[in-house]
Amino acid sequence: MKIMKQIFKFVAILAIIIGVASCSDDDDNTTPDPNVVYETTLSGANEVPANSSEAKGTATLTFNKDTKIFTLNVTHDIATPTMGHVHKAAAGENGSVIFPFTSLASPISFTSPVLTEDQIADLNNGLYYVNIHTELFPGGEIRGNLVKK
């Protein structure tokens, strides 16, 4: 009888140990973050051709892979911008306007429409840049190509 009690205690302790060990911190079934972040620094040196502006800025674009929409936040120190938008072109090249901003005062907050598969590919391939224009620099005072963080 004494041996049976010891065996029972051993089995009970073993069951508790196995039960606790199987309760791990398993994160395999968590949903992956649908957001991809792109960033850039805006400067006159990034314009094509480069200019002597001392203005500067930053841009952060957050693309949601589920909704296929991005939000873009731009800050700059330009007192009177005349235009601002996202263009399509590689660094060192000029390209056409893809997404015009409706507000130019810093900070700019812009939400895109649903992107097409081609637009998503362009974004992923680094073909989008932010450009802020002024009267002094009508072709663009500060610019920066968006790069995946």
Coordinates of C-alpha atoms in Angstrom, one line a residue:
M1 CA 0.0 0.0 0.0
K2 CA 2.9 2.3 0.8
I3 CA 4.4 1.7 -2.6
M4 CA 1.0 2.5 -4.3
K5 CA 0.9 5.9 -2.5
Q6 CA 4.4 6.7 -3.6
I7 CA 3.6 5.7 -7.2
F8 CA 0.4 7.8 -7.1
K9 CA 2.4 10.8 -5.7
F10 CA 5.0 10.3 -8.5
V11 CA 2.4 10.1 -11.2
A12 CA 0.5 13.2 -9.8
I13 CA 3.7 15.3 -9.7
L14 CA 4.7 14.1 -13.2
A15 CA 1.3 15.1 -14.5
I16 CA 1.6 18.5 -13.0
I17 CA 5.1 19.0 -14.4
I18 CA 3.9 17.9 -17.9
G19 CA 0.9 20.1 -17.7
V20 CA 2.9 23.2 -16.7
A21 CA 5.5 22.5 -19.4
S22 CA 2.9 22.3 -22.1
C23 CA 1.6 25.8 -21.2
S24 CA 4.1 27.7 -23.2
D25 CA 4.1 31.3 -24.5
D26 CA 3.1 30.2 -28.0
D27 CA 2.7 33.2 -30.3
D28 CA 2.3 31.2 -33.5
N29 CA -1.3 32.2 -33.9
T30 CA -1.0 35.9 -33.5
T31 CA -2.0 38.0 -36.5
P32 CA 1.0 39.6 -38.2
D33 CA 1.1 43.4 -38.4
P34 CA -0.5 44.5 -41.7
N35 CA 1.5 47.8 -41.7
V36 CA 4.6 48.6 -43.6
V37 CA 6.4 51.8 -42.8
Y38 CA 8.4 54.0 -45.3
E39 CA 10.4 57.1 -44.4
T40 CA 12.4 59.9 -45.9
T41 CA 14.2 63.1 -45.1
L42 CA 13.2 66.1 -47.4
S43 CA 15.9 68.5 -48.5
G44 CA 16.9 70.7 -51.5
A45 CA 19.9 68.4 -52.1
N46 CA 17.4 65.6 -53.0
E47 CA 15.8 67.7 -55.7
V48 CA 16.6 67.1 -59.4
P49 CA 18.5 69.2 -60.1
A50 CA 19.6 69.9 -56.5
N51 CA 19.0 73.4 -55.1
S52 CA 20.5 75.6 -52.3
S53 CA 17.5 75.6 -50.1
E54 CA 18.1 75.2 -46.4
A55 CA 14.6 74.0 -45.8
K56 CA 14.1 70.6 -44.5
G57 CA 11.4 68.1 -43.6
T58 CA 10.5 64.5 -42.9
A59 CA 7.8 62.1 -44.2
T60 CA 6.5 58.8 -42.8
L61 CA 4.2 56.7 -44.9
T62 CA 2.3 53.7 -43.3
F63 CA 0.9 51.3 -45.8
N64 CA -1.8 48.8 -44.6
K65 CA -1.5 45.6 -46.6
D66 CA -5.0 44.5 -45.7
T67 CA -6.8 47.7 -46.8
K68 CA -4.3 48.7 -49.5
I69 CA -4.4 52.3 -48.2
F70 CA -1.6 54.4 -46.8
T71 CA -1.4 57.3 -44.4
L72 CA 1.3 59.9 -45.0
N73 CA 2.6 62.4 -42.4
V74 CA 4.9 65.2 -43.6
T75 CA 6.6 67.9 -41.6
H76 CA 8.5 70.8 -43.1
D77 CA 9.8 74.2 -42.2
I78 CA 8.6 76.1 -45.3
A79 CA 6.5 79.2 -44.5
T80 CA 4.6 79.4 -47.7
P81 CA 4.5 76.2 -49.8
T82 CA 2.6 76.5 -53.1
M83 CA 2.2 72.8 -53.9
G84 CA 2.9 69.4 -52.3
H85 CA 2.4 65.9 -53.5
V86 CA 3.7 62.4 -54.0
H87 CA 5.4 61.8 -57.4
K88 CA 6.4 58.6 -59.1
A89 CA 10.1 58.3 -60.0
A90 CA 13.3 56.8 -58.8
A91 CA 15.8 58.9 -56.8
G92 CA 17.7 61.1 -59.2
E93 CA 14.8 61.3 -61.6
N94 CA 11.7 63.5 -61.9
G95 CA 8.3 62.0 -62.3
S96 CA 4.6 62.8 -62.5
V97 CA 2.3 63.7 -59.6
I98 CA 0.4 60.6 -58.3
F99 CA -1.2 61.9 -55.1
P100 CA -1.7 65.7 -54.6
F101 CA -2.0 67.0 -51.1
T102 CA -5.1 69.0 -50.2
S103 CA -3.4 70.8 -47.3
L104 CA 0.1 72.2 -47.4
A105 CA 0.6 73.6 -43.8
S106 CA 3.0 71.5 -41.7
P107 CA 2.2 68.9 -40.5
I108 CA 0.5 67.5 -43.6
S109 CA -1.6 64.4 -43.1
F110 CA -2.8 62.6 -46.2
T111 CA -4.7 59.4 -46.7
S112 CA -4.6 57.6 -50.0
P113 CA -7.4 56.0 -52.0
V114 CA -7.1 52.2 -52.3
L115 CA -3.9 51.4 -54.2
T116 CA -3.8 49.3 -57.4
E117 CA -1.4 46.4 -57.6
D118 CA 0.8 48.5 -59.9
Q119 CA 0.9 51.3 -57.3
I120 CA 1.8 48.9 -54.5
A121 CA 4.6 47.5 -56.6
D122 CA 5.9 51.1 -57.3
L123 CA 5.8 51.9 -53.6
N124 CA 7.7 48.7 -52.7
N125 CA 10.2 49.4 -55.4
G126 CA 11.1 52.9 -54.0
L127 CA 9.5 54.8 -56.8
Y128 CA 7.5 57.3 -54.7
Y129 CA 8.9 60.6 -53.5
V130 CA 7.4 63.5 -51.5
N131 CA 7.9 67.0 -53.0
I132 CA 7.1 70.4 -51.5
H133 CA 7.2 73.4 -54.0
T134 CA 7.5 77.1 -53.4
E135 CA 7.5 80.3 -55.5
L136 CA 11.3 80.5 -55.2
F137 CA 11.6 76.8 -56.2
P138 CA 8.6 76.1 -58.5
G139 CA 10.1 72.7 -59.5
G140 CA 10.3 71.7 -55.9
E141 CA 12.1 73.1 -52.9
I142 CA 12.5 69.9 -50.8
R143 CA 12.2 66.3 -51.8
G144 CA 12.8 62.8 -50.4
N145 CA 12.2 59.3 -51.9
L146 CA 10.3 57.0 -49.6
V147 CA 12.3 54.0 -48.4
K148 CA 11.0 50.9 -46.5
K149 CA 12.0 51.1 -42.9

